[in-house]
């Protein structure tokens, strides 16, 4: 193997007459690839190496998301990440290849700064923003592009794996929506249980309930207070959701005077703390004498989910 250049745009270059071990991408029409995948990039079929699935991703006009100009960008991306165990991680040693069709040899390109790269749920690809200058690539004397044809390749060797532990990903809701639910409790004066749940309602695909304690949950007994809470009714199989960042409001409607008694706030509901609210929401005597109509209590909940955290991205 002959060394050509030790560091150009962070790329270590050498020549080899050996075929790429894991992937070979034969492009019959580079101009067509440029036309149809110039912005979004072209992904090869999946291939297997080291017990993982991979794809070669090629930006023929440079990765515009990284403001790359006048270069070809090429990356090695792990595939099927959703099927990997929570907290996965893998260190890889990789090389990319470009066939010199004049010499029948491969230009081998490696990272000049480090030997191994670590991939995980937050870092799914490795490669080069500036693999090769377009001017150099299209120069027919270099042999990389002949009759609009070229060949790229890849090798990836897994050096170390991490398959245990926990990872968490927080995703912000881009356009949060305020969900509203109204709960009617009839025969309020005859409610004898310690607490009552509303029927579940949905907000951002998650189930919620209102909890009301007619005689209160507060340690204060004189005067007695009504306690009201919002509860995230999470299931054990709730898509691995661990936290829900919300803005919410709870209201008891004054049906006689068209006014409301309410509380509002922000709270991060989580698997250890699924409910939040007010143990002293309103004095029981005031509610019974002023807010009820036909012995019926109306409780409203407004829930806006701002972000959701999950076990893994």
Short mmCIF file of C-alpha atoms in Angstrom, two decimals:
data_model
loop_
_atom_site.label_atom_id
_atom_site.label_comp_id
_atom_site.label_asym_id
_atom_site.label_seq_id
_atom_site.Cartn_x
_atom_site.Cartn_y
_atom_site.Cartn_z
CA UNK A 1 0.00 0.00 0.00
CA UNK A 2 1.42 3.36 -1.08
CA UNK A 3 0.89 6.54 0.96
CA UNK A 4 -0.11 9.51 -1.17
CA UNK A 5 -0.92 12.29 1.25
CA UNK A 6 -0.91 12.14 5.04
CA UNK A 7 -3.51 14.88 5.64
CA UNK A 8 -5.72 16.71 3.16
CA UNK A 9 -9.00 18.12 4.52
CA UNK A 10 -8.50 15.78 7.49
CA UNK A 11 -8.26 12.73 5.22
CA UNK A 12 -5.36 10.26 5.23
CA UNK A 13 -4.80 8.94 1.68
CA UNK A 14 -3.17 5.78 0.35
CA UNK A 15 -3.41 3.42 -2.63
CA UNK A 16 -4.38 -0.24 -2.55
CA UNK A 17 -5.04 -2.95 -5.11
CA UNK A 18 -7.31 -4.84 -2.67
CA UNK A 19 -11.08 -4.74 -3.12
CA UNK A 20 -13.23 -3.16 -0.38
CA UNK A 21 -14.16 -5.90 2.08
CA UNK A 22 -17.74 -4.96 2.90
CA UNK A 23 -19.35 -2.66 0.35
CA UNK A 24 -18.89 -1.68 -3.28
CA UNK A 25 -21.13 0.98 -4.83
CA UNK A 26 -20.96 0.97 -8.65
CA UNK A 27 -22.44 4.14 -10.13
CA UNK A 28 -23.26 3.95 -13.85
CA UNK A 29 -24.41 7.57 -14.16
CA UNK A 30 -22.88 10.02 -11.70
CA UNK A 31 -24.62 12.95 -13.43
CA UNK A 32 -28.01 11.32 -12.80
CA UNK A 33 -27.11 10.86 -9.14
CA UNK A 34 -26.16 14.53 -8.99
CA UNK A 35 -29.47 15.55 -10.51
CA UNK A 36 -31.72 13.48 -8.27
CA UNK A 37 -29.74 13.24 -5.04
CA UNK A 38 -27.69 16.42 -5.08
CA UNK A 39 -29.33 17.83 -1.94
CA UNK A 40 -30.68 14.91 0.09
CA UNK A 41 -27.88 12.48 -0.64
CA UNK A 42 -27.97 8.92 -1.99
CA UNK A 43 -28.10 5.89 0.31
CA UNK A 44 -26.74 2.53 -0.80
CA UNK A 45 -28.41 -0.78 0.00
CA UNK A 46 -27.74 -2.10 3.48
CA UNK A 47 -24.74 -4.34 4.06
CA UNK A 48 -23.58 -6.30 7.10
CA UNK A 49 -20.28 -5.92 8.92
CA UNK A 50 -19.33 -6.81 12.49
CA UNK A 51 -22.84 -7.91 13.39
CA UNK A 52 -24.39 -4.56 12.42
CA UNK A 53 -26.14 -3.23 9.33
CA UNK A 54 -24.72 -0.23 7.46
CA UNK A 55 -25.34 2.09 4.54
CA UNK A 56 -23.01 4.20 2.43
CA UNK A 57 -24.39 7.75 2.05
CA UNK A 58 -23.11 9.91 -0.82
CA UNK A 59 -23.66 13.63 -1.42
CA UNK A 60 -22.41 14.20 -5.00
CA UNK A 61 -22.56 17.99 -4.67
CA UNK A 62 -21.41 18.13 -1.07
CA UNK A 63 -23.50 18.03 2.12
CA UNK A 64 -25.42 21.31 1.97
CA UNK A 65 -26.62 20.83 5.55
CA UNK A 66 -23.02 21.44 6.54
CA UNK A 67 -22.44 24.17 3.94
CA UNK A 68 -20.01 22.02 1.96
CA UNK A 69 -19.11 23.38 -1.46
CA UNK A 70 -16.97 22.02 -4.32
CA UNK A 71 -16.49 18.63 -2.62
CA UNK A 72 -18.11 15.21 -2.49
CA UNK A 73 -19.31 14.20 0.97
CA UNK A 74 -19.43 10.50 1.88
CA UNK A 75 -20.52 8.88 5.15
CA UNK A 76 -20.91 5.46 6.66
CA UNK A 77 -24.25 5.24 8.49
CA UNK A 78 -25.48 2.55 10.86
CA UNK A 79 -28.87 1.13 9.81
CA UNK A 80 -31.69 -0.46 11.78
CA UNK A 81 -30.85 1.50 14.92
CA UNK A 82 -34.42 1.16 16.22
CA UNK A 83 -33.84 -2.57 16.72
CA UNK A 84 -30.68 -2.10 18.78
CA UNK A 85 -30.67 -2.41 22.55
CA UNK A 86 -31.16 0.69 24.68
CA UNK A 87 -27.84 2.35 25.45
CA UNK A 88 -26.02 0.70 22.54
CA UNK A 89 -22.67 1.99 21.38
CA UNK A 90 -19.98 0.75 19.02
CA UNK A 91 -16.41 1.82 18.22
CA UNK A 92 -15.42 1.30 14.60
CA UNK A 93 -12.35 1.49 12.42
CA UNK A 94 -13.49 2.39 8.91
CA UNK A 95 -12.05 3.17 5.49
CA UNK A 96 -13.69 4.52 2.35
CA UNK A 97 -12.59 3.65 -1.17
CA UNK A 98 -12.63 5.33 -4.60
CA UNK A 99 -11.55 3.39 -7.68
CA UNK A 100 -8.87 4.86 -9.94
CA UNK A 101 -10.05 3.31 -13.20
CA UNK A 102 -6.86 4.34 -15.02
CA UNK A 103 -4.58 2.38 -12.69
CA UNK A 104 -6.99 -0.29 -11.55
CA UNK A 105 -6.24 0.63 -7.94
CA UNK A 106 -8.27 2.10 -5.10
CA UNK A 107 -7.71 5.41 -3.42
CA UNK A 108 -8.16 4.57 0.28
CA UNK A 109 -9.39 7.36 2.55
CA UNK A 110 -9.19 7.30 6.35
CA UNK A 111 -9.65 9.81 9.15
CA UNK A 112 -6.33 11.53 9.74
CA UNK A 113 -7.13 12.58 13.31
CA UNK A 114 -8.16 9.33 14.98
CA UNK A 115 -8.18 5.62 14.32
CA UNK A 116 -11.57 4.73 15.85
CA UNK A 117 -14.93 6.46 15.89
CA UNK A 118 -17.67 5.86 18.47
CA UNK A 119 -21.27 5.57 17.24
CA UNK A 120 -24.38 5.67 19.44
CA UNK A 121 -28.04 6.76 19.32
CA UNK A 122 -27.03 10.43 19.08
CA UNK A 123 -24.27 9.86 16.50
CA UNK A 124 -25.33 7.49 13.74
CA UNK A 125 -22.72 8.15 11.06
CA UNK A 126 -19.03 8.67 10.43
CA UNK A 127 -17.28 9.88 7.31
CA UNK A 128 -16.02 12.95 5.55
CA UNK A 129 -17.70 16.25 4.74
CA UNK A 130 -14.92 16.86 2.23
CA UNK A 131 -13.90 13.46 0.89
CA UNK A 132 -12.50 14.79 -2.39
CA UNK A 133 -12.67 18.00 -4.38
CA UNK A 134 -15.11 17.87 -7.30
CA UNK A 135 -12.45 19.33 -9.59
CA UNK A 136 -10.07 16.50 -8.71
CA UNK A 137 -12.82 13.88 -8.94
CA UNK A 138 -14.02 14.95 -12.40
CA UNK A 139 -10.50 15.31 -13.85
CA UNK A 140 -10.36 12.37 -16.28
CA UNK A 141 -6.61 12.03 -15.82
CA UNK A 142 -7.20 10.94 -12.20
CA UNK A 143 -9.41 8.06 -13.32
CA UNK A 144 -12.12 8.48 -10.69
CA UNK A 145 -14.90 9.42 -13.15
CA UNK A 146 -14.72 7.80 -16.59
CA UNK A 147 -17.69 7.91 -19.00
CA UNK A 148 -19.83 9.17 -16.10
CA UNK A 149 -19.04 5.97 -14.14
CA UNK A 150 -17.36 5.63 -10.75
CA UNK A 151 -16.98 3.12 -7.91
CA UNK A 152 -17.04 3.86 -4.19
CA UNK A 153 -16.45 1.32 -1.43
CA UNK A 154 -16.27 0.87 2.32
CA UNK A 155 -14.77 -1.28 5.04
CA UNK A 156 -15.89 -1.11 8.67
CA UNK A 157 -14.49 -3.13 11.54
CA UNK A 158 -16.18 -3.20 14.94
CA UNK A 159 -13.54 -2.75 17.65
CA UNK A 160 -15.64 -2.37 20.81
CA UNK A 161 -19.31 -2.63 21.73
CA UNK A 162 -21.47 -1.25 24.52
CA UNK A 163 -24.81 -3.00 24.90
CA UNK A 164 -25.86 -2.17 28.44
CA UNK A 165 -27.00 0.90 30.32
CA UNK A 166 -29.76 3.41 29.66
CA UNK A 167 -30.08 6.27 27.23
CA UNK A 168 -32.70 8.99 27.12
CA UNK A 169 -33.80 11.24 24.31
CA UNK A 170 -35.86 14.42 24.79
CA UNK A 171 -37.94 15.55 21.80
CA UNK A 172 -39.62 18.95 21.73
CA UNK A 173 -43.13 19.13 20.24
CA UNK A 174 -42.80 21.50 17.28
CA UNK A 175 -46.41 22.74 17.25
CA UNK A 176 -47.88 22.00 20.69
CA UNK A 177 -51.67 21.82 20.92
CA UNK A 178 -53.83 22.54 23.97
CA UNK A 179 -56.15 19.61 24.74
CA UNK A 180 -59.26 20.22 26.83
CA UNK A 181 -61.37 17.76 28.82
CA UNK A 182 -64.55 18.39 30.85
CA UNK A 183 -65.54 16.04 33.66
CA UNK A 184 -69.07 16.09 35.15
CA UNK A 185 -69.49 14.73 38.69
CA UNK A 186 -73.15 14.28 39.58
CA UNK A 187 -74.59 13.86 43.09
CA UNK A 188 -71.51 15.56 44.49
CA UNK A 189 -72.88 15.76 48.04
CA UNK A 190 -73.25 11.97 48.09
CA UNK A 191 -69.66 11.16 47.04
CA UNK A 192 -68.27 9.02 49.85
CA UNK A 193 -65.07 7.54 48.41
CA UNK A 194 -61.71 9.09 49.27
CA UNK A 195 -61.06 10.03 45.66
CA UNK A 196 -62.47 9.73 42.12
CA UNK A 197 -60.89 9.42 38.68
CA UNK A 198 -62.30 10.90 35.51
CA UNK A 199 -62.44 8.78 32.38
CA UNK A 200 -59.06 8.77 30.59
CA UNK A 201 -58.60 11.36 27.87
CA UNK A 202 -55.82 11.77 25.32
CA UNK A 203 -53.30 14.59 24.91
CA UNK A 204 -50.42 14.20 22.45
CA UNK A 205 -51.12 10.48 22.20
CA UNK A 206 -50.79 9.96 25.96
CA UNK A 207 -53.56 9.09 28.43
CA UNK A 208 -54.50 11.45 31.28
CA UNK A 209 -57.07 11.53 34.07
CA UNK A 210 -58.30 14.08 36.60
CA UNK A 211 -58.30 13.00 40.24
CA UNK A 212 -60.59 14.70 42.75
CA UNK A 213 -60.67 14.20 46.53
CA UNK A 214 -64.12 15.45 47.69
CA UNK A 215 -63.03 15.66 51.33
CA UNK A 216 -59.49 16.65 50.49
CA UNK A 217 -56.03 15.14 50.63
CA UNK A 218 -54.62 17.98 52.68
CA UNK A 219 -53.59 17.48 56.30
CA UNK A 220 -55.66 20.57 57.11
CA UNK A 221 -59.08 19.50 58.39
CA UNK A 222 -60.60 22.86 59.31
CA UNK A 223 -61.87 24.06 56.97
CA UNK A 224 -61.80 21.00 54.69
CA UNK A 225 -60.50 21.53 51.18
CA UNK A 226 -61.23 19.78 47.89
CA UNK A 227 -58.03 18.42 46.31
CA UNK A 228 -57.60 18.21 42.51
CA UNK A 229 -54.79 16.63 40.50
CA UNK A 230 -53.84 15.87 36.90
CA UNK A 231 -52.44 12.37 36.43
CA UNK A 232 -50.42 10.94 33.55
CA UNK A 233 -52.08 7.55 33.18
CA UNK A 234 -48.97 5.91 31.74
CA UNK A 235 -48.94 2.31 30.71
CA UNK A 236 -45.92 0.08 31.20
CA UNK A 237 -45.66 -0.25 27.42
CA UNK A 238 -46.14 3.46 26.67
CA UNK A 239 -43.51 3.55 23.88
CA UNK A 240 -40.75 3.76 26.52
CA UNK A 241 -41.85 7.30 27.50
CA UNK A 242 -40.12 8.31 30.74
CA UNK A 243 -40.98 12.02 31.12
CA UNK A 244 -43.63 14.39 29.82
CA UNK A 245 -43.02 18.16 29.99
CA UNK A 246 -46.37 19.92 30.26
CA UNK A 247 -48.22 23.14 30.85
CA UNK A 248 -51.63 22.50 32.36
CA UNK A 249 -54.59 24.08 34.08
CA UNK A 250 -57.35 22.64 36.29
CA UNK A 251 -60.63 24.44 36.78
CA UNK A 252 -63.88 24.04 38.71
CA UNK A 253 -66.64 25.92 36.94
CA UNK A 254 -68.98 28.22 38.83
CA UNK A 255 -72.14 27.21 37.00
CA UNK A 256 -74.23 29.86 38.73
CA UNK A 257 -72.12 32.88 37.89
CA UNK A 258 -70.24 31.73 34.76
CA UNK A 259 -66.88 32.08 36.49
CA UNK A 260 -64.17 29.60 37.41
CA UNK A 261 -61.85 28.61 40.21
CA UNK A 262 -58.59 27.43 38.70
CA UNK A 263 -54.95 26.60 39.13
CA UNK A 264 -52.27 26.39 36.44
CA UNK A 265 -48.62 25.46 36.24
CA UNK A 266 -45.78 23.63 34.52
CA UNK A 267 -44.68 20.16 35.50
CA UNK A 268 -42.48 17.35 34.25
CA UNK A 269 -44.51 14.19 34.78
CA UNK A 270 -42.36 11.07 35.08
CA UNK A 271 -42.58 7.40 35.96
CA UNK A 272 -41.86 8.15 39.62
CA UNK A 273 -44.26 11.11 39.88
CA UNK A 274 -47.28 10.66 37.64
CA UNK A 275 -49.65 13.17 39.25
CA UNK A 276 -49.48 16.86 40.14
CA UNK A 277 -51.96 19.39 41.43
CA UNK A 278 -53.29 21.12 44.52
CA UNK A 279 -54.11 19.47 47.86
CA UNK A 280 -55.95 22.68 48.88
CA UNK A 281 -57.62 23.61 45.61
CA UNK A 282 -60.81 25.14 47.02
CA UNK A 283 -62.64 25.07 50.38
CA UNK A 284 -65.32 22.38 50.35
CA UNK A 285 -67.87 24.71 51.87
CA UNK A 286 -67.35 27.38 49.21
CA UNK A 287 -67.61 24.82 46.40
CA UNK A 288 -70.78 23.28 47.81
CA UNK A 289 -72.54 26.60 48.42
CA UNK A 290 -71.40 28.61 45.39
CA UNK A 291 -70.19 26.48 42.48
CA UNK A 292 -72.51 23.49 42.24
CA UNK A 293 -75.70 23.41 40.20
CA UNK A 294 -78.20 20.60 40.72
CA UNK A 295 -75.54 18.97 42.93
CA UNK A 296 -73.27 18.64 39.89
CA UNK A 297 -69.61 19.67 39.77
CA UNK A 298 -67.86 20.52 36.49
CA UNK A 299 -64.09 20.07 36.41
CA UNK A 300 -62.02 21.12 33.39
CA UNK A 301 -58.48 20.19 32.45
CA UNK A 302 -56.32 21.81 29.78
CA UNK A 303 -53.10 20.00 28.88
CA UNK A 304 -50.34 21.17 26.54
CA UNK A 305 -47.44 18.75 26.06
CA UNK A 306 -44.22 20.64 25.31
CA UNK A 307 -41.72 17.79 25.12
CA UNK A 308 -41.44 14.03 25.63
CA UNK A 309 -38.49 12.00 26.88
CA UNK A 310 -38.04 8.36 25.90
CA UNK A 311 -35.67 5.58 26.89
CA UNK A 312 -33.87 5.74 23.57
CA UNK A 313 -33.86 7.87 20.43
#
